[in-house]
Short mmCIF file of C-alpha atoms in Angstrom, two decimals:
data_model
loop_
_atom_site.label_atom_id
_atom_site.label_comp_id
_atom_site.label_asym_id
_atom_site.label_seq_id
_atom_site.Cartn_x
_atom_site.Cartn_y
_atom_site.Cartn_z
CA MET A 1 30.96 -73.20 -67.79
CA GLU A 2 33.71 -75.10 -69.53
CA ARG A 3 36.09 -73.26 -67.48
CA ILE A 4 34.85 -74.68 -64.60
CA LYS A 5 34.47 -78.48 -65.70
CA LYS A 6 37.85 -78.04 -66.76
CA LYS A 7 39.03 -76.92 -63.39
CA ALA A 8 37.06 -79.60 -61.57
CA GLU A 9 38.92 -82.21 -63.43
CA LEU A 10 42.12 -80.64 -62.84
CA ILE A 11 41.46 -80.84 -59.29
CA LEU A 12 40.42 -84.51 -59.08
CA THR A 13 43.59 -85.52 -60.98
CA HIS A 14 46.34 -83.27 -58.90
CA SER A 15 45.00 -83.55 -55.20
CA ASN A 16 44.55 -86.07 -52.58
CA VAL A 17 40.93 -86.88 -52.90
CA CYS A 18 38.22 -87.79 -50.65
CA PHE A 19 34.76 -88.59 -51.39
CA LEU A 20 31.30 -87.36 -49.03
CA PHE A 21 28.42 -89.26 -50.05
CA GLY A 22 24.93 -88.68 -48.88
CA ALA A 23 21.47 -90.56 -49.20
CA GLY A 24 20.89 -89.38 -53.00
CA THR A 25 23.80 -91.57 -54.02
CA SER A 26 21.62 -94.51 -53.52
CA VAL A 27 18.32 -93.02 -55.12
CA ILE A 28 17.50 -94.45 -58.25
CA LYS A 29 14.27 -93.94 -59.44
CA GLU A 30 12.65 -96.70 -61.57
CA LYS A 31 8.99 -97.68 -61.92
CA GLY A 32 8.49 -100.71 -60.29
CA LYS A 33 11.16 -100.70 -58.05
CA VAL A 34 11.81 -99.49 -54.77
CA SER A 35 14.89 -96.98 -54.37
CA PHE A 36 16.99 -96.38 -51.52
CA PRO A 37 15.04 -93.88 -49.15
CA LEU A 38 16.05 -89.86 -48.77
CA MET A 39 15.04 -88.86 -45.23
CA VAL A 40 11.58 -87.70 -46.37
CA ASP A 41 10.91 -90.94 -47.44
CA LEU A 42 11.90 -92.50 -44.01
CA LEU A 43 10.09 -89.73 -42.51
CA SER A 44 6.90 -91.14 -44.37
CA SER A 45 7.51 -95.10 -43.38
CA ILE A 46 7.91 -93.83 -39.60
CA ARG A 47 4.43 -91.65 -40.19
CA GLU A 48 2.58 -94.43 -41.71
CA ASN A 49 3.22 -97.24 -38.90
CA THR A 50 0.15 -98.28 -37.65
CA GLU A 51 1.80 -98.98 -33.94
CA ILE A 52 3.18 -95.12 -33.97
CA LYS A 53 0.28 -93.66 -35.30
CA ALA A 54 -1.87 -95.51 -32.14
CA PHE A 55 0.99 -94.27 -29.68
CA TYR A 56 0.53 -90.86 -30.66
CA ASP A 57 -2.71 -90.93 -30.69
CA LYS A 58 -2.99 -92.14 -26.92
CA ILE A 59 -0.52 -89.47 -25.70
CA LYS A 60 -2.65 -86.74 -27.52
CA GLU A 61 -5.41 -88.53 -25.50
CA ASN A 62 -3.96 -88.35 -22.13
CA SER A 63 -2.12 -85.21 -22.52
CA LYS A 64 -3.62 -82.59 -20.34
CA ASP A 65 -0.54 -80.15 -20.22
CA ILE A 66 2.60 -79.48 -22.34
CA SER A 67 4.57 -79.68 -19.00
CA ASP A 68 3.33 -83.22 -18.14
CA GLN A 69 5.17 -86.26 -19.57
CA TYR A 70 2.49 -86.99 -21.84
CA GLY A 71 2.66 -83.42 -23.43
CA ILE A 72 6.23 -83.22 -23.46
CA ILE A 73 6.15 -86.70 -25.64
CA LYS A 74 3.41 -85.46 -27.46
CA SER A 75 5.38 -81.93 -28.35
CA MET A 76 8.28 -83.65 -29.45
CA PHE A 77 5.73 -86.02 -31.82
CA ASP A 78 4.55 -82.77 -33.25
CA LYS A 79 7.64 -81.04 -33.81
CA HIS A 80 9.88 -83.64 -35.00
CA LEU A 81 7.91 -85.75 -36.63
CA TYR A 82 4.55 -84.17 -38.03
CA SER A 83 5.64 -80.86 -38.56
CA GLU A 84 7.48 -79.25 -41.88
CA GLU A 85 10.65 -78.99 -40.12
CA ALA A 86 10.79 -82.85 -39.09
CA ASN A 87 13.87 -84.90 -39.07
CA VAL A 88 14.07 -88.20 -37.99
CA GLU A 89 17.38 -88.27 -36.10
CA ILE A 90 16.24 -85.13 -34.02
CA PHE A 91 13.23 -87.18 -33.57
CA LEU A 92 15.01 -90.50 -32.38
CA SER A 93 17.39 -88.89 -30.86
CA VAL A 94 14.92 -86.81 -28.04
CA LEU A 95 12.98 -90.00 -27.67
CA ASP A 96 16.00 -91.60 -26.38
CA CYS A 97 16.68 -89.19 -23.78
CA THR A 98 13.20 -88.88 -22.33
CA GLU A 99 13.90 -91.42 -19.61
CA GLN A 100 15.30 -88.52 -17.74
CA PHE A 101 12.18 -86.92 -16.96
CA ILE A 102 9.52 -89.73 -17.30
CA VAL A 103 8.54 -90.76 -13.66
CA ASP A 104 5.94 -93.50 -14.98
CA GLU A 105 7.71 -97.05 -15.40
CA ASP A 106 5.18 -98.26 -17.50
CA PHE A 107 5.07 -95.08 -19.62
CA LYS A 108 8.87 -95.39 -19.89
CA LYS A 109 8.70 -98.71 -21.30
CA GLU A 110 6.27 -97.66 -23.89
CA VAL A 111 8.17 -94.89 -25.18
CA ALA A 112 11.26 -97.26 -25.23
CA LYS A 113 9.09 -99.48 -27.21
CA CYS A 114 8.20 -96.73 -29.78
CA CYS A 115 11.94 -95.90 -30.21
CA THR A 116 12.62 -99.84 -31.50
CA LEU A 117 9.70 -99.46 -33.72
CA VAL A 118 10.93 -96.23 -35.16
CA LYS A 119 14.73 -97.91 -35.72
CA ASN A 120 12.56 -100.80 -37.28
CA CYS A 121 10.94 -98.47 -39.59
CA VAL A 122 14.42 -97.15 -40.78
CA LYS A 123 15.72 -100.49 -40.68
CA GLU A 124 12.80 -102.66 -42.74
CA ARG A 125 12.34 -99.67 -45.19
CA ILE A 126 15.83 -99.66 -46.34
CA PHE A 127 15.93 -103.38 -46.56
CA GLU A 128 13.01 -102.86 -48.79
CA SER A 129 15.22 -101.27 -51.33
CA ASP A 130 16.00 -102.81 -54.62
CA THR A 131 19.79 -103.41 -54.92
CA THR A 132 19.69 -104.52 -58.45
CA ASN A 133 19.37 -100.92 -60.24
CA ILE A 134 21.77 -99.12 -57.95
CA LEU A 135 24.64 -101.72 -57.37
CA PRO A 136 25.91 -101.63 -60.88
CA VAL A 137 26.33 -97.63 -60.41
CA TYR A 138 28.25 -98.18 -57.26
CA LYS A 139 30.48 -100.91 -59.17
CA ASN A 140 31.18 -98.42 -61.99
CA PHE A 141 32.32 -95.64 -59.82
CA TYR A 142 34.74 -97.92 -58.17
CA ARG A 143 36.23 -98.48 -61.49
CA SER A 144 36.16 -94.82 -62.51
CA ILE A 145 38.28 -94.07 -58.99
CA HIS A 146 40.75 -96.56 -60.29
CA HIS A 147 40.90 -95.01 -63.63
CA LEU A 148 41.52 -91.83 -61.53
CA LYS A 149 44.49 -93.48 -59.86
CA GLU A 150 45.77 -94.46 -62.97
CA ILE A 151 45.72 -90.85 -64.56
CA SER A 152 46.80 -89.01 -61.81
CA ASN A 153 49.84 -88.55 -59.49
CA ASN A 154 48.21 -89.53 -56.73
CA ASN A 155 49.52 -92.59 -54.80
CA GLN A 156 47.46 -92.04 -51.28
CA PRO A 157 44.50 -94.52 -50.68
CA ILE A 158 41.11 -92.94 -51.33
CA ASN A 159 38.73 -91.94 -48.65
CA ILE A 160 35.19 -92.47 -49.08
CA PHE A 161 32.92 -90.91 -46.25
CA THR A 162 29.22 -91.69 -45.93
CA THR A 163 26.41 -90.91 -43.79
CA ASN A 164 24.31 -93.61 -45.51
CA TYR A 165 23.59 -97.00 -43.69
CA ASP A 166 23.07 -99.12 -46.61
CA MET A 167 25.92 -102.04 -47.92
CA MET A 168 26.46 -100.75 -51.18
CA ASN A 169 29.91 -99.29 -50.93
CA GLU A 170 30.78 -103.01 -49.65
CA PHE A 171 28.80 -104.91 -52.05
CA ALA A 172 30.34 -103.19 -54.74
CA MET A 173 34.21 -103.25 -53.57
CA GLU A 174 33.67 -106.97 -52.54
CA GLU A 175 32.23 -108.00 -56.04
CA LEU A 176 34.76 -106.05 -57.80
CA GLY A 177 37.97 -107.46 -55.41
CA VAL A 178 38.82 -104.18 -54.31
CA HIS A 179 40.76 -104.22 -50.91
CA TYR A 180 39.36 -101.81 -48.18
CA TYR A 181 39.06 -101.22 -44.63
CA SER A 182 35.81 -100.30 -42.83
CA GLY A 183 37.41 -99.69 -38.90
CA PHE A 184 36.89 -103.49 -38.47
CA TYR A 185 39.02 -106.56 -38.06
CA GLY A 186 38.70 -110.27 -37.73
CA ILE A 187 36.47 -112.87 -39.40
CA VAL A 188 34.18 -114.66 -37.13
CA HIS A 189 34.00 -111.71 -34.29
CA ARG A 190 34.55 -108.21 -36.24
CA ARG A 191 35.68 -105.80 -33.65
CA PHE A 192 35.91 -102.14 -34.44
CA ASN A 193 39.27 -100.46 -34.29
CA LEU A 194 40.45 -97.47 -35.62
CA ALA A 195 44.46 -98.09 -35.96
CA PHE A 196 43.39 -100.17 -39.16
CA TYR A 197 42.52 -97.08 -41.36
CA ASP A 198 46.34 -96.28 -40.88
CA HIS A 199 47.27 -100.11 -41.90
CA GLU A 200 49.48 -100.16 -45.22
CA PHE A 201 48.38 -103.07 -47.96
CA VAL A 202 51.19 -104.79 -48.97
CA ASN A 203 51.47 -106.54 -51.97
CA ILE A 204 53.28 -109.94 -51.42
CA HIS A 205 53.82 -110.69 -54.88
CA LYS A 206 56.14 -107.76 -54.99
CA ILE A 207 57.97 -108.56 -51.94
CA LYS A 208 61.91 -109.04 -52.84
CA ASN A 209 64.77 -109.44 -50.34
CA ALA A 210 62.55 -108.43 -47.58
CA ASN A 211 61.66 -104.98 -48.94
CA TYR A 212 58.08 -104.37 -48.72
CA ILE A 213 56.23 -102.84 -51.51
CA VAL A 214 53.77 -100.84 -49.92
CA ASP A 215 49.94 -100.77 -52.57
CA ASN A 216 48.23 -97.69 -52.36
CA ASN A 217 45.02 -98.89 -54.33
CA HIS A 218 43.18 -99.66 -51.32
CA ILE A 219 39.96 -98.03 -50.06
CA ASN A 220 39.16 -96.39 -46.73
CA LEU A 221 35.21 -96.12 -45.95
CA TYR A 222 34.25 -94.43 -43.20
CA LYS A 223 30.54 -94.82 -42.22
CA LEU A 224 29.75 -91.71 -40.42
CA HIS A 225 26.37 -92.06 -39.12
CA GLY A 226 26.47 -96.05 -38.42
CA SER A 227 25.45 -98.98 -40.62
CA LEU A 228 23.31 -101.82 -41.02
CA SER A 229 25.64 -103.88 -40.10
CA TRP A 230 27.20 -102.36 -36.94
CA CYS A 231 26.05 -104.30 -33.48
CA TYR A 232 26.97 -102.99 -30.15
CA ASP A 233 27.76 -105.65 -27.80
CA GLU A 234 26.51 -104.59 -24.24
CA ILE A 235 28.53 -107.26 -22.35
CA ASN A 236 31.68 -106.88 -23.62
CA HIS A 237 31.04 -102.86 -24.51
CA GLU A 238 32.42 -102.79 -27.78
CA LEU A 239 31.44 -102.26 -31.74
CA LYS A 240 30.93 -105.39 -33.89
CA GLU A 241 30.19 -105.72 -37.32
CA LYS A 242 27.72 -108.64 -38.57
CA ASN A 243 26.08 -109.47 -41.71
CA PRO A 244 22.65 -107.76 -41.65
CA TYR A 245 21.51 -110.09 -44.50
CA GLU A 246 22.30 -113.30 -42.23
CA ASN A 247 21.41 -111.92 -38.90
CA SER A 248 18.57 -110.55 -37.16
CA PHE A 249 19.74 -107.98 -34.87
CA SER A 250 19.12 -104.07 -34.10
CA PRO A 251 21.61 -102.18 -35.99
CA GLU A 252 23.73 -99.52 -33.90
CA ILE A 253 22.61 -96.92 -36.67
CA ILE A 254 24.56 -93.39 -35.30
CA TYR A 255 22.07 -90.29 -34.96
CA PRO A 256 24.01 -86.63 -34.71
CA SER A 257 22.97 -86.46 -31.14
CA SER A 258 25.32 -86.36 -28.38
CA THR A 259 22.62 -87.94 -25.70
CA LYS A 260 21.91 -90.51 -27.97
CA PHE A 261 25.54 -91.43 -27.83
CA GLN A 262 25.55 -91.43 -24.05
CA LYS A 263 22.72 -93.59 -23.95
CA THR A 264 24.32 -96.19 -26.49
CA ASN A 265 27.92 -96.15 -25.28
CA SER A 266 28.78 -95.11 -28.74
CA ILE A 267 30.09 -91.74 -28.40
CA VAL A 268 33.75 -93.05 -28.87
CA TYR A 269 32.81 -94.64 -32.07
CA TYR A 270 31.06 -91.58 -33.60
CA SER A 271 33.31 -88.97 -32.35
CA SER A 272 36.68 -91.21 -33.52
CA LEU A 273 35.03 -91.50 -37.14
CA MET A 274 34.38 -87.71 -37.14
CA ARG A 275 38.37 -86.91 -36.02
CA GLU A 276 39.37 -88.76 -38.74
CA PHE A 277 36.98 -87.20 -41.29
CA SER A 278 38.42 -83.44 -39.90
CA ASP A 279 42.51 -84.91 -40.14
CA LYS A 280 41.81 -86.32 -43.62
CA ILE A 281 40.13 -83.21 -45.31
CA CYS A 282 42.76 -81.28 -43.20
CA LYS A 283 45.83 -82.47 -44.82
CA GLU A 284 47.80 -80.62 -47.50
CA ASN A 285 46.52 -80.58 -51.23
CA THR A 286 43.43 -82.15 -50.59
CA THR A 287 39.95 -82.32 -52.12
CA LEU A 288 36.53 -83.06 -50.77
CA ALA A 289 34.13 -83.93 -53.66
CA VAL A 290 30.61 -83.92 -52.11
CA ILE A 291 27.68 -85.64 -53.48
CA GLY A 292 24.07 -86.54 -52.82
CA THR A 293 23.91 -84.54 -49.95
CA SER A 294 22.65 -81.00 -49.27
CA LEU A 295 24.91 -80.48 -46.65
CA ALA A 296 22.61 -79.92 -43.94
CA ASP A 297 24.34 -81.78 -41.11
CA GLU A 298 25.89 -79.09 -38.93
CA HIS A 299 28.61 -81.43 -37.55
CA ILE A 300 30.04 -82.25 -40.50
CA ASN A 301 29.73 -78.68 -41.93
CA LYS A 302 31.98 -77.79 -39.07
CA MET A 303 34.52 -79.66 -40.26
CA ILE A 304 34.30 -78.68 -43.87
CA GLU A 305 34.53 -75.23 -42.36
CA ASN A 306 37.41 -75.47 -40.46
CA ALA A 307 39.21 -77.07 -43.37
CA LEU A 308 37.99 -74.36 -45.85
CA ALA A 309 40.47 -72.00 -43.91
CA ILE A 310 43.56 -74.05 -45.57
CA ASN A 311 44.26 -72.50 -48.77
CA THR A 312 45.41 -76.36 -50.20
CA PHE A 313 41.76 -77.68 -49.40
CA THR A 314 39.28 -77.47 -52.42
CA LEU A 315 35.45 -78.03 -51.53
CA LEU A 316 33.79 -79.60 -54.96
CA ILE A 317 30.31 -80.03 -55.11
CA PHE A 318 28.13 -81.55 -57.33
CA GLY A 319 24.40 -80.60 -56.81
CA PHE A 320 21.37 -83.08 -58.01
CA ASN A 321 19.23 -80.38 -60.05
CA LYS A 322 20.04 -76.33 -61.19
CA CYS A 323 18.03 -75.13 -57.67
CA GLU A 324 20.47 -77.26 -55.67
CA ILE A 325 23.69 -75.58 -57.49
CA GLU A 326 22.33 -71.93 -56.79
CA TYR A 327 21.89 -72.64 -53.51
CA PHE A 328 25.60 -73.75 -52.73
CA GLU A 329 26.63 -71.10 -55.35
CA LYS A 330 25.05 -68.59 -52.93
CA LYS A 331 26.20 -70.32 -49.52
CA TYR A 332 29.58 -70.47 -50.74
CA SER A 333 30.12 -67.29 -52.61
CA GLN A 334 32.87 -66.13 -50.43
CA TYR A 335 35.15 -68.95 -50.65
CA GLN A 336 37.50 -68.95 -53.21
CA ASN A 337 38.35 -72.86 -52.64
CA VAL A 338 34.73 -74.14 -53.33
CA VAL A 339 34.00 -75.31 -56.84
CA VAL A 340 30.26 -75.95 -57.75
CA TYR A 341 29.68 -77.99 -60.77
CA PRO A 342 28.13 -76.16 -63.21
CA GLU A 343 25.96 -78.83 -63.94
CA PRO A 344 23.46 -81.18 -62.09
CA LYS A 345 24.89 -84.36 -61.54
CA THR A 346 23.76 -87.89 -60.31
CA PHE A 347 26.36 -90.04 -59.26
CA SER A 348 25.83 -92.30 -62.08
CA GLN A 349 26.69 -89.22 -63.86
CA LEU A 350 29.61 -88.21 -61.53
CA THR A 351 30.69 -91.69 -62.41
CA ASP A 352 30.70 -91.16 -65.88
CA LEU A 353 32.79 -87.76 -65.60
CA LEU A 354 35.30 -89.53 -64.05
CA LEU A 355 35.71 -92.33 -66.23
CA GLY A 356 35.98 -89.45 -69.36
CA ILE A 357 38.90 -87.93 -67.68
CA GLU A 358 41.45 -87.80 -69.82
CA GLY A 359 45.28 -86.73 -70.49
CA ALA A 360 45.74 -85.15 -66.57
CA LYS A 361 48.94 -86.48 -65.89
CA GLN A 362 51.84 -84.06 -65.68
#
């Protein structure tokens, strides 16, 4: 066990490190406070919504056959919302493409309204979450990143990939004064442009005789499934960013379904971010440190699987509990370049681990 721990520390300080955050990174269970939700929490919120339940009761009542339009929608609810295998992302994705076979215009509008209700449930459940207990953890994480860069030989910017919609990364970095790129540019009208991830941060205080000194202490933040701050401009056909705490709009939360992207015109942004994920983890001598996720997203797993074919790539996994650790150990038992940390780690504990690494310089 100690050997694996030391190996993990060595990997973190002697490679180009990328992090992949899942929903578990924003979860802190404290009495009297509403934590950020896991997918199971989002499912509960949707299932308990009275308007959504009323719509489901209506389609059950009107469904005569599994092949009619009511029966098809009912089967979607049964399989993707009310079964043990229910999945929020798939549920909303299949609802988004129902207009292809719904003939009744009034019923089509009702289904569209239900889609909006589901999106609002997701948004409202996230906004209900208490930020005071998790924000210090995120801030401590970015302090640990600074520490990690100081004791390592890595002069590359750290890449943070997350499937979360919340704004904790942005809040933490802005409060700490950390320079970061999130793919958007502009102040009044913030537009998405992938090229901004390739920009280098220049410290003007270190400019001498027009020789620019590049400062790679910035962070690249990639929100793979969208964000509460994302808003799609239907008029100009472009993705923009707004402050969700100051503006009322339906966020462009990206669900991993190609049919959903075709409907919302977001496929170009999603696919671009996934290409960035693939390109970054496939670079020589790269480590992808994973926490807060069960790695259940097949589109992400495929990218990781491709990277595992590269000898200099390392997948470092931090499990939440012993059961999860055993699952990962079994799943990746055939890979020499996968390291599963032998002890359970929460996001807060990972931060403490990073801050505690010493003497890693060669």
